[in-house]
């Protein structure tokens, strides 16, 4: 898994490439926590190149959502493949997270 971090307009976008599973979930969690530690509290995960997410990855998403609950905080996921969206639906997470069709649409609403 590769993670690219950009900061368009003061927001933080983590673009993830690869699978989010037991072997890689910790790496994603560390990257997100580092950004939160730097004071970046508007975080968007770009899943356009994520082919799979396991329960370990879902745990990271849930932990992030719990950390970003203060006024002014934002947390969202964009550009999900049909397969990953299906996993989030089956887990009941589509009602927990803000999910956007694209990065541009997500950031425009923030």
GROMACS .gro file of N, CA and C in nm:
model
  330
    1UNK      N    1   0.084  -0.117   0.000
    1UNK     CA    2   0.000   0.000   0.000
    1UNK      C    3   0.089   0.124   0.000
    2UNK      N    4   0.048   0.223  -0.078
    2UNK     CA    5   0.118   0.351  -0.081
    2UNK      C    6   0.019   0.460  -0.041
    3UNK      N    7   0.069   0.560   0.033
    3UNK     CA    8  -0.014   0.672   0.076
    3UNK      C    9   0.053   0.801   0.031
    4UNK      N   10  -0.022   0.883  -0.043
    4UNK     CA   11   0.025   1.014  -0.086
    4UNK      C   12  -0.059   1.118  -0.013
    5UNK      N   13   0.007   1.217   0.046
    5UNK     CA   14  -0.063   1.319   0.123
    5UNK      C   15  -0.050   1.454   0.053
    6UNK      N   16  -0.165   1.519   0.032
    6UNK     CA   17  -0.167   1.654  -0.024
    6UNK      C   18  -0.253   1.741   0.066
    7UNK      N   19  -0.238   1.872   0.052
    7UNK     CA   20  -0.313   1.967   0.134
    7UNK      C   21  -0.378   2.075   0.048
    8UNK      N   22  -0.476   2.038  -0.035
    8UNK     CA   23  -0.542   2.141  -0.116
    8UNK      C   24  -0.632   2.229  -0.030
    9UNK      N   25  -0.611   2.358  -0.039
    9UNK     CA   26  -0.696   2.453   0.033
    9UNK      C   27  -0.698   2.435   0.183
   10UNK      N   28  -0.589   2.385   0.239
   10UNK     CA   29  -0.582   2.369   0.384
   10UNK      C   30  -0.646   2.241   0.437
   11UNK      N   31  -0.701   2.161   0.347
   11UNK     CA   32  -0.756   2.032   0.387
   11UNK      C   33  -0.651   1.924   0.359
   12UNK      N   34  -0.663   1.811   0.427
   12UNK     CA   35  -0.566   1.704   0.408
   12UNK      C   36  -0.631   1.588   0.334
   13UNK      N   37  -0.569   1.549   0.222
   13UNK     CA   38  -0.617   1.437   0.143
   13UNK      C   39  -0.512   1.328   0.145
   14UNK      N   40  -0.551   1.210   0.191
   14UNK     CA   41  -0.464   1.093   0.187
   14UNK      C   42  -0.514   1.005   0.073
   15UNK      N   43  -0.435   0.994  -0.032
   15UNK     CA   44  -0.468   0.910  -0.147
   15UNK      C   45  -0.401   0.774  -0.124
   16UNK      N   46  -0.482   0.672  -0.119
   16UNK     CA   47  -0.433   0.539  -0.085
   16UNK      C   48  -0.434   0.453  -0.210
   17UNK      N   49  -0.325   0.379  -0.229
   17UNK     CA   50  -0.312   0.291  -0.344
   17UNK      C   51  -0.281   0.150  -0.294
   18UNK      N   52  -0.374   0.058  -0.316
   18UNK     CA   53  -0.352  -0.080  -0.275
   18UNK      C   54  -0.463  -0.132  -0.184
   19UNK      N   55  -0.433  -0.241  -0.118
   19UNK     CA   56  -0.528  -0.306  -0.027
   19UNK      C   57  -0.509  -0.254   0.115
   20UNK      N   58  -0.620  -0.238   0.185
   20UNK     CA   59  -0.614  -0.203   0.327
   20UNK      C   60  -0.656  -0.329   0.402
   21UNK      N   61  -0.558  -0.398   0.457
   21UNK     CA   62  -0.585  -0.524   0.525
   21UNK      C   63  -0.503  -0.531   0.653
   22UNK      N   64  -0.496  -0.647   0.712
   22UNK     CA   65  -0.425  -0.664   0.838
   22UNK      C   66  -0.281  -0.618   0.828
   23UNK      N   67  -0.219  -0.642   0.714
   23UNK     CA   68  -0.078  -0.608   0.697
   23UNK      C   69  -0.055  -0.458   0.678
   24UNK      N   70  -0.156  -0.385   0.630
   24UNK     CA   71  -0.134  -0.245   0.596
   24UNK      C   72  -0.217  -0.146   0.678
   25UNK      N   73  -0.315  -0.193   0.752
   25UNK     CA   74  -0.404  -0.103   0.827
   25UNK      C   75  -0.327  -0.017   0.927
   26UNK      N   76  -0.228  -0.074   0.992
   26UNK     CA   77  -0.149   0.001   1.090
   26UNK      C   78  -0.076   0.117   1.023
   27UNK      N   79  -0.026   0.095   0.904
   27UNK     CA   80   0.043   0.202   0.830
   27UNK      C   81  -0.054   0.317   0.801
   28UNK      N   82  -0.176   0.285   0.761
   28UNK     CA   83  -0.276   0.388   0.735
   28UNK      C   84  -0.311   0.461   0.864
   29UNK      N   85  -0.328   0.388   0.972
   29UNK     CA   86  -0.361   0.449   1.100
   29UNK      C   87  -0.252   0.546   1.145
   30UNK      N   88  -0.126   0.507   1.128
   30UNK     CA   89  -0.014   0.595   1.166
   30UNK      C   90  -0.014   0.722   1.081
   31UNK      N   91  -0.039   0.708   0.951
   31UNK     CA   92  -0.040   0.825   0.863
   31UNK      C   93  -0.151   0.922   0.903
   32UNK      N   94  -0.269   0.868   0.931
   32UNK     CA   95  -0.381   0.953   0.973
   32UNK      C   96  -0.351   1.020   1.106
   33UNK      N   97  -0.303   0.942   1.202
   33UNK     CA   98  -0.273   0.998   1.335
   33UNK      C   99  -0.164   1.104   1.329
   34UNK      N  100  -0.068   1.087   1.239
   34UNK     CA  101   0.037   1.187   1.223
   34UNK      C  102  -0.023   1.319   1.175
   35UNK      N  103  -0.114   1.312   1.079
   35UNK     CA  104  -0.180   1.433   1.029
   35UNK      C  105  -0.263   1.500   1.138
   36UNK      N  106  -0.336   1.421   1.215
   36UNK     CA  107  -0.416   1.477   1.325
   36UNK      C  108  -0.322   1.541   1.428
   37UNK      N  109  -0.210   1.476   1.455
   37UNK     CA  110  -0.111   1.530   1.549
   37UNK      C  111  -0.051   1.662   1.502
   38UNK      N  112  -0.047   1.681   1.371
   38UNK     CA  113   0.004   1.806   1.314
   38UNK      C  114  -0.102   1.916   1.315
   39UNK      N  115  -0.220   1.882   1.363
   39UNK     CA  116  -0.327   1.981   1.370
   39UNK      C  117  -0.419   1.980   1.249
   40UNK      N  118  -0.400   1.885   1.159
   40UNK     CA  119  -0.486   1.874   1.041
   40UNK      C  120  -0.610   1.794   1.079
   41UNK      N  121  -0.723   1.863   1.090
   41UNK     CA  122  -0.844   1.799   1.141
   41UNK      C  123  -0.957   1.797   1.037
   42UNK      N  124  -0.920   1.821   0.911
   42UNK     CA  125  -1.013   1.805   0.800
   42UNK      C  126  -0.948   1.707   0.704
   43UNK      N  127  -0.987   1.580   0.719
   43UNK     CA  128  -0.917   1.472   0.650
   43UNK      C  129  -1.012   1.399   0.556
   44UNK      N  130  -0.966   1.386   0.432
   44UNK     CA  131  -1.039   1.312   0.330
   44UNK      C  132  -0.952   1.196   0.284
   45UNK      N  133  -1.009   1.078   0.280
   45UNK     CA  134  -0.938   0.961   0.228
   45UNK      C  135  -0.986   0.935   0.086
   46UNK      N  136  -0.893   0.937  -0.008
   46UNK     CA  137  -0.925   0.910  -0.148
   46UNK      C  138  -0.902   0.761  -0.173
   47UNK      N  139  -1.012   0.689  -0.195
   47UNK     CA  140  -1.007   0.544  -0.213
   47UNK      C  141  -1.012   0.504  -0.360
   48UNK      N  142  -0.982   0.596  -0.453
   48UNK     CA  143  -0.995   0.565  -0.595
   48UNK      C  144  -0.906   0.448  -0.638
   49UNK      N  145  -0.798   0.422  -0.565
   49UNK     CA  146  -0.709   0.311  -0.601
   49UNK      C  147  -0.703   0.205  -0.490
   50UNK      N  148  -0.810   0.197  -0.410
   50UNK     CA  149  -0.818   0.093  -0.307
   50UNK      C  150  -0.906  -0.019  -0.362
   51UNK      N  151  -0.849  -0.139  -0.366
   51UNK     CA  152  -0.922  -0.253  -0.423
   51UNK      C  153  -0.992  -0.338  -0.318
   52UNK      N  154  -0.952  -0.323  -0.192
   52UNK     CA  155  -1.008  -0.409  -0.086
   52UNK      C  156  -0.985  -0.343   0.049
   53UNK      N  157  -1.081  -0.362   0.141
   53UNK     CA  158  -1.062  -0.319   0.279
   53UNK      C  159  -1.113  -0.431   0.370
   54UNK      N  160  -1.032  -0.466   0.468
   54UNK     CA  161  -1.068  -0.572   0.563
   54UNK      C  162  -1.125  -0.512   0.690
   55UNK      N  163  -1.160  -0.597   0.784
   55UNK     CA  164  -1.211  -0.549   0.913
   55UNK      C  165  -1.107  -0.465   0.985
   56UNK      N  166  -0.980  -0.493   0.965
   56UNK     CA  167  -0.875  -0.411   1.026
   56UNK      C  168  -0.879  -0.269   0.971
   57UNK      N  169  -0.901  -0.257   0.842
   57UNK     CA  170  -0.913  -0.126   0.779
   57UNK      C  171  -1.038  -0.053   0.825
   58UNK      N  172  -1.148  -0.126   0.840
   58UNK     CA  173  -1.271  -0.066   0.889
   58UNK      C  174  -1.252  -0.013   1.031
   59UNK      N  175  -1.176  -0.083   1.111
   59UNK     CA  176  -1.148  -0.038   1.248
   59UNK      C  177  -1.072   0.095   1.245
   60UNK      N  178  -0.977   0.111   1.154
   60UNK     CA  179  -0.903   0.236   1.141
   60UNK      C  180  -0.997   0.351   1.103
   61UNK      N  181  -1.089   0.325   1.010
   61UNK     CA  182  -1.184   0.428   0.971
   61UNK      C  183  -1.273   0.469   1.088
   62UNK      N  184  -1.319   0.372   1.163
   62UNK     CA  185  -1.406   0.401   1.278
   62UNK      C  186  -1.330   0.479   1.385
   63UNK      N  187  -1.205   0.440   1.411
   63UNK     CA  188  -1.124   0.511   1.511
   63UNK      C  189  -1.099   0.655   1.467
   64UNK      N  190  -1.078   0.676   1.339
   64UNK     CA  191  -1.055   0.812   1.287
   64UNK      C  192  -1.181   0.897   1.302
   65UNK      N  193  -1.296   0.839   1.269
   65UNK     CA  194  -1.422   0.912   1.281
   65UNK      C  195  -1.446   0.954   1.426
   66UNK      N  196  -1.409   0.870   1.520
   66UNK     CA  197  -1.427   0.903   1.662
   66UNK      C  198  -1.334   1.016   1.705
   67UNK      N  199  -1.214   1.024   1.646
   67UNK     CA  200  -1.119   1.129   1.682
   67UNK      C  201  -1.158   1.264   1.624
   68UNK      N  202  -1.226   1.263   1.511
   68UNK     CA  203  -1.259   1.387   1.441
   68UNK      C  204  -1.406   1.423   1.461
   69UNK      N  205  -1.443   1.446   1.584
   69UNK     CA  206  -1.582   1.477   1.620
   69UNK      C  207  -1.601   1.620   1.670
   70UNK      N  208  -1.494   1.698   1.683
   70UNK     CA  209  -1.505   1.833   1.736
   70UNK      C  210  -1.562   1.929   1.631
   71UNK      N  211  -1.619   2.041   1.677
   71UNK     CA  212  -1.667   2.142   1.580
   71UNK      C  213  -1.552   2.184   1.487
   72UNK      N  214  -1.579   2.190   1.360
   72UNK     CA  215  -1.476   2.227   1.262
   72UNK      C  216  -1.402   2.108   1.204
   73UNK      N  217  -1.411   1.993   1.269
   73UNK     CA  218  -1.347   1.872   1.217
   73UNK      C  219  -1.428   1.818   1.100
   74UNK      N  220  -1.359   1.758   1.006
   74UNK     CA  221  -1.424   1.692   0.893
   74UNK      C  222  -1.352   1.560   0.867
   75UNK      N  223  -1.429   1.458   0.833
   75UNK     CA  224  -1.371   1.330   0.793
   75UNK      C  225  -1.460   1.270   0.687
   76UNK      N  226  -1.400   1.233   0.576
   76UNK     CA  227  -1.477   1.174   0.468
   76UNK      C  228  -1.394   1.079   0.385
   77UNK      N  229  -1.465   1.005   0.302
   77UNK     CA  230  -1.403   0.909   0.210
   77UNK      C  231  -1.462   0.937   0.073
   78UNK      N  232  -1.376   0.932  -0.029
   78UNK     CA  233  -1.426   0.957  -0.164
   78UNK      C  234  -1.376   0.853  -0.263
   79UNK      N  235  -1.445   0.850  -0.377
   79UNK     CA  236  -1.404   0.771  -0.494
   79UNK      C  237  -1.393   0.622  -0.463
   80UNK      N  238  -1.493   0.566  -0.398
   80UNK     CA  239  -1.490   0.424  -0.364
   80UNK      C  240  -1.525   0.338  -0.486
   81UNK      N  241  -1.455   0.227  -0.498
   81UNK     CA  242  -1.489   0.130  -0.602
   81UNK      C  243  -1.618   0.060  -0.559
   82UNK      N  244  -1.691   0.001  -0.653
   82UNK     CA  245  -1.813  -0.072  -0.616
   82UNK      C  246  -1.786  -0.182  -0.512
   83UNK      N  247  -1.671  -0.248  -0.522
   83UNK     CA  248  -1.638  -0.356  -0.428
   83UNK      C  249  -1.619  -0.304  -0.286
   84UNK      N  250  -1.545  -0.194  -0.273
   84UNK     CA  251  -1.519  -0.138  -0.139
   84UNK      C  252  -1.648  -0.077  -0.083
   85UNK      N  253  -1.726  -0.011  -0.167
   85UNK     CA  254  -1.853   0.044  -0.121
   85UNK      C  255  -1.945  -0.067  -0.070
   86UNK      N  256  -1.944  -0.180  -0.136
   86UNK     CA  257  -2.025  -0.295  -0.093
   86UNK      C  258  -1.982  -0.342   0.045
   87UNK      N  259  -1.853  -0.347   0.070
   87UNK     CA  260  -1.802  -0.388   0.202
   87UNK      C  261  -1.848  -0.289   0.309
   88UNK      N  262  -1.839  -0.159   0.280
   88UNK     CA  263  -1.883  -0.058   0.377
   88UNK      C  264  -2.033  -0.069   0.402
   89UNK      N  265  -2.110  -0.097   0.297
   89UNK     CA  266  -2.255  -0.114   0.314
   89UNK      C  267  -2.285  -0.235   0.402
   90UNK      N  268  -2.221  -0.346   0.374
   90UNK     CA  269  -2.246  -0.469   0.450
   90UNK      C  270  -2.209  -0.452   0.597
   91UNK      N  271  -2.107  -0.371   0.624
   91UNK     CA  272  -2.064  -0.346   0.761
   91UNK      C  273  -2.152  -0.241   0.830
   92UNK      N  274  -2.241  -0.177   0.753
   92UNK     CA  275  -2.327  -0.074   0.809
   92UNK      C  276  -2.257   0.060   0.828
   93UNK      N  277  -2.146   0.081   0.758
   93UNK     CA  278  -2.065   0.201   0.778
   93UNK      C  279  -2.104   0.316   0.688
   94UNK      N  280  -2.191   0.294   0.589
   94UNK     CA  281  -2.226   0.403   0.499
   94UNK      C  282  -2.308   0.510   0.570
   95UNK      N  283  -2.370   0.476   0.682
   95UNK     CA  284  -2.445   0.575   0.757
   95UNK      C  285  -2.357   0.648   0.860
   96UNK      N  286  -2.237   0.597   0.883
   96UNK     CA  287  -2.146   0.655   0.982
   96UNK      C  288  -2.054   0.759   0.917
   97UNK      N  289  -2.007   0.729   0.797
   97UNK     CA  290  -1.908   0.812   0.730
   97UNK      C  291  -1.972   0.899   0.623
   98UNK      N  292  -1.910   1.014   0.598
   98UNK     CA  293  -1.947   1.096   0.483
   98UNK      C  294  -1.874   1.039   0.363
   99UNK      N  295  -1.951   0.995   0.264
   99UNK     CA  296  -1.894   0.933   0.145
   99UNK      C  297  -1.928   1.020   0.025
  100UNK      N  298  -1.825   1.052  -0.055
  100UNK     CA  299  -1.841   1.143  -0.167
  100UNK      C  300  -1.800   1.074  -0.297
  101UNK      N  301  -1.863   1.112  -0.409
  101UNK     CA  302  -1.828   1.051  -0.538
  101UNK      C  303  -1.685   1.084  -0.582
  102UNK      N  304  -1.636   1.205  -0.547
  102UNK     CA  305  -1.503   1.245  -0.592
  102UNK      C  306  -1.439   1.339  -0.490
  103UNK      N  307  -1.310   1.359  -0.504
  103UNK     CA  308  -1.237   1.450  -0.415
  103UNK      C  309  -1.289   1.592  -0.431
  104UNK      N  310  -1.311   1.634  -0.554
  104UNK     CA  311  -1.358   1.770  -0.579
  104UNK      C  312  -1.493   1.796  -0.514
  105UNK      N  313  -1.585   1.702  -0.524
  105UNK     CA  314  -1.716   1.719  -0.462
  105UNK      C  315  -1.709   1.722  -0.310
  106UNK      N  316  -1.619   1.642  -0.255
  106UNK     CA  317  -1.603   1.640  -0.110
  106UNK      C  318  -1.550   1.774  -0.061
  107UNK      N  319  -1.442   1.821  -0.119
  107UNK     CA  320  -1.379   1.944  -0.072
  107UNK      C  321  -1.464   2.066  -0.100
  108UNK      N  322  -1.544   2.062  -0.205
  108UNK     CA  323  -1.633   2.175  -0.235
  108UNK      C  324  -1.739   2.191  -0.126
  109UNK      N  325  -1.779   2.080  -0.067
  109UNK     CA  326  -1.880   2.085   0.039
  109UNK      C  327  -1.825   2.119   0.175
  110UNK      N  328  -1.694   2.126   0.187
  110UNK     CA  329  -1.631   2.156   0.316
  110UNK      C  330  -1.605   2.303   0.326
   0.00000   0.00000   0.00000
